[in-house]
Amino acid sequence: MNKKRPVRVWVITIFYLLTAGYTLLSYFLIFSGIIAVNEAQQTYFASLGVFDWITTLLIGVLGLSAAISLFMLRKIAVKLFGIALSLNIALTLIQTFRTNWAEALEGPGLIGVIIGLIILVVILFYAKKLDKQQILS
């Protein structure tokens, strides 16, 4: 059975690919010294350990895997988005209480994180809707 891919699935996939590219570019620009970071951001990055970097990478891989699975119209996308959301919230809480994460992000960065989490929740509910409509297999 050949199912037509909904436009929103294309939008979500493109969003995730652009976000992943932007994130990698940002890390490159920061760690190469091309973009200067303030003192709070330097302190934050210095406080990150192996666990922090592994979980950050894991969340990114889960998000991309979920987006690709959704693009392929696979049911596993729902679970992957759910796991990514759960880990994202957990890591955000850990970072908030263990590091100077909130100070390093400043106001606009915090708003961006909140918007990102809201977008992830909306995408998760959309994937669940597609699954319920039996569009995902």
Coordinates of N, CA, C and O in Angstrom, one line a residue:
M1 N 0.8 -1.2 0.0 CA 0.0 0.0 0.0 C 0.9 1.2 0.0 O 1.8 1.4 0.8
N2 N 0.7 2.1 -0.9 CA 1.4 3.3 -1.0 C 0.7 4.5 -0.4 O -0.4 4.9 -0.9
K3 N 1.1 5.0 0.7 CA 0.5 6.0 1.5 C 1.1 7.4 1.1 O 2.3 7.5 1.0
K4 N 0.3 8.4 0.9 CA 0.8 9.7 0.6 C 1.3 10.3 1.9 O 0.6 10.3 2.9
R5 N 2.5 10.9 1.9 CA 3.1 11.5 3.1 C 2.4 12.9 3.3 O 2.5 13.7 2.4
P6 N 1.8 13.1 4.5 CA 1.2 14.4 4.8 C 2.3 15.5 4.8 O 3.4 15.3 5.1
V7 N 1.8 16.7 4.4 CA 2.7 17.9 4.3 C 3.3 18.2 5.6 O 4.5 18.5 5.7
R8 N 2.6 18.0 6.8 CA 3.2 18.3 8.1 C 4.3 17.3 8.4 O 5.3 17.7 9.1
V9 N 4.3 16.1 7.8 CA 5.4 15.2 8.0 C 6.7 15.8 7.3 O 7.8 15.7 7.9
W10 N 6.5 16.3 6.1 CA 7.6 17.0 5.5 C 8.1 18.1 6.3 O 9.4 18.3 6.4
V11 N 7.2 18.9 6.8 CA 7.6 20.1 7.6 C 8.4 19.7 8.8 O 9.5 20.3 9.1
I12 N 8.0 18.7 9.5 CA 8.6 18.2 10.7 C 10.0 17.6 10.4 O 11.0 17.9 11.1
T13 N 10.1 16.9 9.3 CA 11.4 16.3 8.9 C 12.4 17.4 8.5 O 13.5 17.4 9.0
I14 N 11.9 18.4 7.8 CA 12.8 19.5 7.4 C 13.2 20.3 8.6 O 14.4 20.7 8.8
F15 N 12.3 20.5 9.5 CA 12.6 21.2 10.8 C 13.7 20.5 11.6 O 14.6 21.1 12.0
Y16 N 13.6 19.2 11.7 CA 14.6 18.5 12.4 C 15.9 18.5 11.8 O 17.0 18.6 12.4
L17 N 15.9 18.4 10.4 CA 17.2 18.4 9.7 C 17.9 19.8 9.9 O 19.1 19.8 10.1
L18 N 17.1 20.8 9.7 CA 17.6 22.2 9.9 C 18.1 22.4 11.3 O 19.2 23.0 11.5
T19 N 17.4 21.9 12.3 CA 17.7 22.1 13.7 C 19.0 21.4 14.0 O 19.9 21.9 14.7
A20 N 19.1 20.2 13.5 CA 20.4 19.4 13.7 C 21.6 20.1 13.1 O 22.6 20.2 13.7
G21 N 21.4 20.6 11.9 CA 22.5 21.3 11.2 C 22.9 22.5 12.0 O 24.1 22.8 12.1
Y22 N 21.9 23.3 12.4 CA 22.1 24.5 13.2 C 22.9 24.2 14.5 O 23.8 24.9 14.9
T23 N 22.4 23.1 15.2 CA 23.1 22.8 16.4 C 24.5 22.4 16.2 O 25.4 22.8 17.0
L24 N 24.8 21.6 15.2 CA 26.2 21.2 14.9 C 27.0 22.4 14.5 O 28.2 22.6 15.0
L25 N 26.5 23.3 13.7 CA 27.2 24.5 13.4 C 27.5 25.4 14.6 O 28.6 25.9 14.7
S26 N 26.5 25.5 15.5 CA 26.7 26.3 16.7 C 27.8 25.8 17.5 O 28.7 26.5 18.0
Y27 N 27.8 24.5 17.8 CA 28.9 23.9 18.6 C 30.2 24.1 17.9 O 31.2 24.4 18.6
F28 N 30.3 23.9 16.6 CA 31.5 24.1 15.9 C 32.0 25.6 16.0 O 33.2 25.8 16.4
L29 N 31.1 26.5 15.9 CA 31.5 27.9 16.0 C 31.9 28.3 17.4 O 32.9 29.1 17.6
I30 N 31.3 27.7 18.4 CA 31.6 28.0 19.8 C 33.0 27.4 20.1 O 33.9 28.1 20.6
F31 N 33.1 26.1 19.8 CA 34.4 25.4 20.2 C 35.6 25.7 19.4 O 36.7 25.5 19.8
S32 N 35.3 26.3 18.2 CA 36.5 26.7 17.4 C 36.9 28.1 17.8 O 37.9 28.6 17.3
G33 N 36.1 28.8 18.6 CA 36.4 30.2 19.0 C 36.0 31.2 18.1 O 36.2 32.4 18.3
I34 N 35.3 30.9 17.0 CA 34.8 31.9 16.1 C 33.7 32.8 16.7 O 33.7 34.0 16.5
I35 N 32.9 32.2 17.6 CA 31.9 32.9 18.3 C 32.3 33.0 19.8 O 32.6 31.9 20.4
A36 N 32.4 34.2 20.3 CA 32.8 34.3 21.7 C 31.6 34.0 22.6 O 30.5 34.3 22.3
V37 N 31.9 33.4 23.7 CA 30.8 33.1 24.7 C 31.1 34.0 26.0 O 32.3 34.3 26.3
N38 N 30.1 34.3 26.7 CA 30.3 35.1 27.9 C 30.8 34.2 29.1 O 30.9 33.0 28.9
E39 N 31.1 34.8 30.2 CA 31.6 34.1 31.3 C 30.7 33.0 31.8 O 31.2 31.9 32.2
A40 N 29.4 33.3 31.9 CA 28.5 32.3 32.4 C 28.4 31.1 31.4 O 28.4 29.9 31.9
Q41 N 28.5 31.3 30.1 CA 28.5 30.3 29.2 C 29.8 29.4 29.2 O 29.8 28.2 29.1
Q42 N 30.9 30.1 29.4 CA 32.2 29.4 29.6 C 32.1 28.5 30.8 O 32.6 27.3 30.8
T43 N 31.6 29.0 31.9 CA 31.5 28.2 33.2 C 30.5 27.0 32.9 O 30.8 25.9 33.4
Y44 N 29.5 27.3 32.2 CA 28.5 26.2 31.9 C 29.2 25.1 31.1 O 29.1 23.9 31.5
F45 N 29.8 25.4 30.0 CA 30.5 24.4 29.2 C 31.6 23.7 30.0 O 31.7 22.4 29.8
A46 N 32.3 24.4 30.8 CA 33.3 23.7 31.6 C 32.8 22.8 32.6 O 33.4 21.8 33.0
S47 N 31.5 23.0 33.1 CA 30.9 22.1 34.1 C 30.3 20.8 33.5 O 30.0 19.9 34.2
L48 N 30.2 20.8 32.2 CA 29.6 19.6 31.6 C 30.6 18.4 31.6 O 31.8 18.5 31.3
G49 N 30.0 17.2 32.0 CA 30.8 16.0 32.0 C 30.4 15.1 30.9 O 29.6 15.4 30.0
V50 N 31.0 13.9 31.0 CA 30.7 12.8 30.0 C 29.2 12.5 29.9 O 28.6 12.4 28.8
F51 N 28.6 12.4 31.1 CA 27.1 12.1 31.1 C 26.4 13.1 30.3 O 25.4 12.8 29.6
D52 N 26.7 14.4 30.5 CA 26.0 15.5 29.9 C 26.1 15.4 28.4 O 25.1 15.6 27.7
W53 N 27.3 15.2 27.9 CA 27.5 15.2 26.5 C 26.9 13.9 25.8 O 26.3 14.0 24.7
I54 N 27.0 12.8 26.5 CA 26.3 11.6 26.0 C 24.8 11.7 25.9 O 24.2 11.4 24.9
T55 N 24.2 12.3 27.0 CA 22.8 12.4 27.0 C 22.3 13.5 25.9 O 21.3 13.3 25.3
T56 N 23.1 14.5 25.8 CA 22.8 15.5 24.8 C 22.8 14.9 23.4 O 21.9 15.1 22.5
L57 N 23.9 14.1 23.1 CA 24.0 13.4 21.8 C 22.9 12.4 21.6 O 22.3 12.3 20.6
L58 N 22.5 11.7 22.7 CA 21.4 10.7 22.6 C 20.1 11.4 22.3 O 19.4 10.9 21.5
I59 N 19.8 12.5 22.9 CA 18.6 13.2 22.6 C 18.6 13.6 21.2 O 17.5 13.5 20.5
G60 N 19.7 14.1 20.7 CA 19.7 14.5 19.3 C 19.5 13.4 18.3 O 18.8 13.5 17.3
V61 N 20.2 12.3 18.6 CA 20.0 11.1 17.7 C 18.6 10.5 17.8 O 18.0 10.2 16.8
L62 N 18.0 10.5 19.0 CA 16.6 10.1 19.1 C 15.7 11.0 18.4 O 14.8 10.5 17.7
G63 N 15.9 12.3 18.4 CA 15.0 13.2 17.7 C 15.1 13.0 16.2 O 14.1 13.0 15.5
L64 N 16.4 12.9 15.7 CA 16.5 12.7 14.3 C 16.0 11.3 13.8 O 15.3 11.2 12.8
S65 N 16.2 10.3 14.7 CA 15.6 9.0 14.4 C 14.1 9.0 14.3 O 13.5 8.4 13.5
A66 N 13.5 9.8 15.3 CA 12.1 9.9 15.3 C 11.5 10.6 14.1 O 10.6 10.2 13.5
A67 N 12.2 11.7 13.7 CA 11.8 12.4 12.5 C 11.9 11.6 11.2 O 11.0 11.6 10.4
I68 N 13.0 10.8 11.1 CA 13.2 10.0 9.9 C 12.1 8.9 10.0 O 11.6 8.5 8.9
S69 N 11.9 8.3 11.1 CA 10.8 7.3 11.2 C 9.5 7.8 10.9 O 8.7 7.2 10.2
L70 N 9.2 9.1 11.3 CA 7.9 9.7 10.9 C 7.9 9.9 9.4 O 6.8 9.7 8.8
F71 N 9.0 10.3 8.9 CA 9.0 10.6 7.4 C 8.7 9.2 6.7 O 8.1 9.2 5.6
M72 N 9.2 8.2 7.2 CA 9.0 6.8 6.6 C 7.6 6.3 7.0 O 7.3 5.1 6.7
L73 N 6.9 7.0 7.8 CA 5.5 6.7 8.3 C 5.5 5.4 9.1 O 4.7 4.5 8.9
R74 N 6.5 5.3 10.0 CA 6.6 4.2 10.9 C 6.1 4.5 12.3 O 6.4 5.6 12.9
K75 N 5.4 3.5 12.9 CA 4.9 3.7 14.3 C 5.9 4.0 15.3 O 5.6 4.6 16.3
I76 N 7.1 3.5 15.1 CA 8.2 3.6 16.1 C 8.5 5.1 16.4 O 9.0 5.5 17.4
A77 N 8.1 6.0 15.4 CA 8.3 7.4 15.6 C 7.6 7.9 16.9 O 8.2 8.8 17.6
V78 N 6.4 7.4 17.2 CA 5.7 7.9 18.4 C 6.5 7.6 19.6 O 6.7 8.5 20.5
K79 N 7.0 6.4 19.7 CA 7.9 6.0 20.9 C 9.1 6.8 21.0 O 9.6 7.3 22.0
L80 N 9.8 7.0 19.8 CA 11.0 7.7 19.8 C 10.8 9.2 20.2 O 11.6 9.7 21.0
F81 N 9.8 9.8 19.7 CA 9.5 11.2 20.1 C 9.2 11.3 21.6 O 9.6 12.2 22.3
G82 N 8.5 10.3 22.1 CA 8.1 10.2 23.5 C 9.4 10.1 24.4 O 9.5 10.8 25.4
I83 N 10.3 9.2 24.0 CA 11.5 9.0 24.7 C 12.4 10.3 24.7 O 12.9 10.7 25.7
A84 N 12.5 10.9 23.5 CA 13.2 12.1 23.3 C 12.7 13.2 24.2 O 13.4 14.0 24.8
L85 N 11.4 13.4 24.2 CA 10.7 14.4 25.1 C 11.0 14.1 26.6 O 11.4 15.0 27.3
S86 N 10.9 12.9 27.0 CA 11.1 12.6 28.4 C 12.6 12.8 28.8 O 12.9 13.4 29.8
L87 N 13.5 12.4 28.0 CA 14.9 12.7 28.2 C 15.3 14.1 28.2 O 16.1 14.6 29.0
N88 N 14.7 14.8 27.3 CA 14.9 16.3 27.2 C 14.4 17.0 28.4 O 15.2 17.8 29.0
I89 N 13.3 16.7 28.9 CA 12.8 17.3 30.2 C 13.7 16.9 31.4 O 14.0 17.8 32.2
A90 N 14.0 15.6 31.4 CA 14.9 15.2 32.5 C 16.2 15.9 32.5 O 16.7 16.3 33.6
L91 N 16.9 15.9 31.4 CA 18.2 16.6 31.3 C 18.1 18.1 31.6 O 18.9 18.7 32.2
T92 N 17.0 18.7 31.1 CA 16.8 20.1 31.4 C 16.7 20.3 32.9 O 17.3 21.3 33.5
L93 N 15.9 19.5 33.6 CA 15.8 19.6 35.1 C 17.2 19.4 35.8 O 17.6 20.1 36.7
I94 N 17.9 18.4 35.3 CA 19.2 18.1 35.9 C 20.1 19.3 35.7 O 20.8 19.7 36.6
Q95 N 20.2 19.8 34.5 CA 21.0 20.9 34.2 C 20.6 22.2 35.0 O 21.5 22.9 35.4
T96 N 19.3 22.4 35.2 CA 18.9 23.5 35.9 C 19.4 23.5 37.4 O 19.8 24.5 37.9
F97 N 19.3 22.3 38.0 CA 19.7 22.2 39.4 C 21.2 21.9 39.6 O 21.7 22.2 40.7
R98 N 21.9 21.4 38.6 CA 23.3 21.0 38.8 C 24.3 22.0 38.3 O 25.4 22.1 38.7
T99 N 23.9 22.8 37.3 CA 24.8 23.8 36.6 C 24.2 25.2 36.6 O 23.1 25.4 37.1
N100 N 24.9 26.1 36.0 CA 24.4 27.4 35.8 C 23.7 27.6 34.5 O 23.7 28.6 33.8
W101 N 23.0 26.5 34.0 CA 22.4 26.4 32.7 C 21.5 27.6 32.5 O 21.6 28.2 31.4
A102 N 20.6 27.9 33.4 CA 19.7 29.0 33.2 C 20.4 30.4 33.0 O 20.0 31.2 32.1
E103 N 21.4 30.6 33.8 CA 22.2 31.8 33.7 C 22.9 31.9 32.3 O 23.0 32.9 31.7
A104 N 23.4 30.8 31.9 CA 24.2 30.7 30.6 C 23.3 31.0 29.4 O 23.7 31.6 28.4
L105 N 22.0 30.5 29.5 CA 21.1 30.7 28.4 C 20.6 32.1 28.3 O 20.3 32.6 27.2
E106 N 20.4 32.8 29.4 CA 19.8 34.1 29.5 C 18.3 34.0 29.1 O 17.8 33.0 28.7
G107 N 17.6 35.1 29.1 CA 16.2 35.2 28.8 C 15.8 34.6 27.4 O 14.9 33.7 27.4
P108 N 16.3 35.1 26.3 CA 15.9 34.5 25.0 C 16.2 33.1 24.9 O 15.4 32.3 24.2
G109 N 17.3 32.6 25.4 CA 17.6 31.2 25.3 C 16.6 30.3 26.1 O 16.2 29.2 25.6
L110 N 16.2 30.8 27.3 CA 15.2 30.1 28.1 C 13.9 30.0 27.3 O 13.2 29.0 27.3
I111 N 13.5 31.1 26.7 CA 12.2 31.1 25.9 C 12.3 30.1 24.8 O 11.4 29.4 24.5
G112 N 13.5 30.1 24.1 CA 13.7 29.1 23.0 C 13.6 27.7 23.5 O 13.0 26.8 22.8
V113 N 14.1 27.4 24.7 CA 14.0 26.0 25.2 C 12.5 25.6 25.5 O 12.1 24.6 25.1
I114 N 11.8 26.6 26.0 CA 10.4 26.3 26.3 C 9.6 26.1 25.0 O 8.8 25.2 24.9
I115 N 9.9 27.0 24.0 CA 9.2 26.8 22.7 C 9.6 25.5 22.1 O 8.7 24.8 21.5
G116 N 10.9 25.1 22.2 CA 11.3 23.8 21.6 C 10.6 22.6 22.3 O 10.2 21.7 21.6
L117 N 10.4 22.7 23.6 CA 9.7 21.6 24.3 C 8.2 21.6 23.9 O 7.7 20.5 23.7
I118 N 7.6 22.7 23.7 CA 6.2 22.8 23.3 C 6.1 22.2 21.8 O 5.2 21.4 21.6
I119 N 7.0 22.6 21.0 CA 7.0 22.0 19.6 C 7.1 20.5 19.6 O 6.4 19.8 18.9
L120 N 8.0 20.0 20.5 CA 8.2 18.5 20.6 C 6.9 17.9 21.1 O 6.5 16.8 20.6
V121 N 6.2 18.5 22.1 CA 4.9 17.9 22.5 C 3.9 17.9 21.4 O 3.2 16.9 21.2
V122 N 3.8 19.0 20.7 CA 2.9 19.1 19.5 C 3.2 18.0 18.5 O 2.3 17.3 18.0
I123 N 4.5 17.8 18.2 CA 4.9 16.8 17.2 C 4.5 15.4 17.7 O 4.0 14.6 17.0
L124 N 4.7 15.2 19.0 CA 4.4 13.9 19.6 C 2.9 13.6 19.5 O 2.5 12.5 19.0
F125 N 2.1 14.6 19.8 CA 0.6 14.4 19.7 C 0.2 14.2 18.2 O -0.7 13.4 17.9
Y126 N 0.9 14.9 17.3 CA 0.6 14.7 15.9 C 0.9 13.3 15.4 O 0.2 12.7 14.7
A127 N 2.1 12.8 15.8 CA 2.5 11.5 15.5 C 1.5 10.5 16.1 O 1.1 9.5 15.4
K128 N 1.0 10.7 17.3 CA 0.0 9.8 17.9 C -1.3 9.8 17.1 O -1.9 8.8 16.9
K129 N -1.6 11.0 16.6 CA -2.9 11.1 15.8 C -2.7 10.4 14.5 O -3.6 9.6 14.1
L130 N -1.5 10.5 13.8 CA -1.3 9.7 12.6 C -1.3 8.2 12.9 O -1.9 7.4 12.0
D131 N -0.8 7.8 14.0 CA -0.9 6.4 14.4 C -2.3 5.9 14.6 O -2.7 4.9 14.1
K132 N -3.1 6.7 15.3 CA -4.5 6.4 15.5 C -5.3 6.3 14.2 O -6.2 5.5 14.1
Q133 N -4.9 7.2 13.3 CA -5.6 7.1 12.0 C -5.0 6.0 11.1 O -5.4 5.9 9.9
Q134 N -4.1 5.3 11.6 CA -3.5 4.1 10.9 C -2.7 4.6 9.6 O -2.6 3.9 8.6
I135 N -2.2 5.8 9.7 CA -1.3 6.3 8.6 C 0.1 5.7 8.8 O 0.8 5.5 7.9
L136 N 0.5 5.5 10.1 CA 1.8 4.9 10.4 C 1.6 3.4 10.4 O 0.6 2.8 10.9
S137 N 2.7 2.7 10.0 CA 2.7 1.3 10.0 C 3.9 0.7 10.7 O 4.8 1.3 11.0

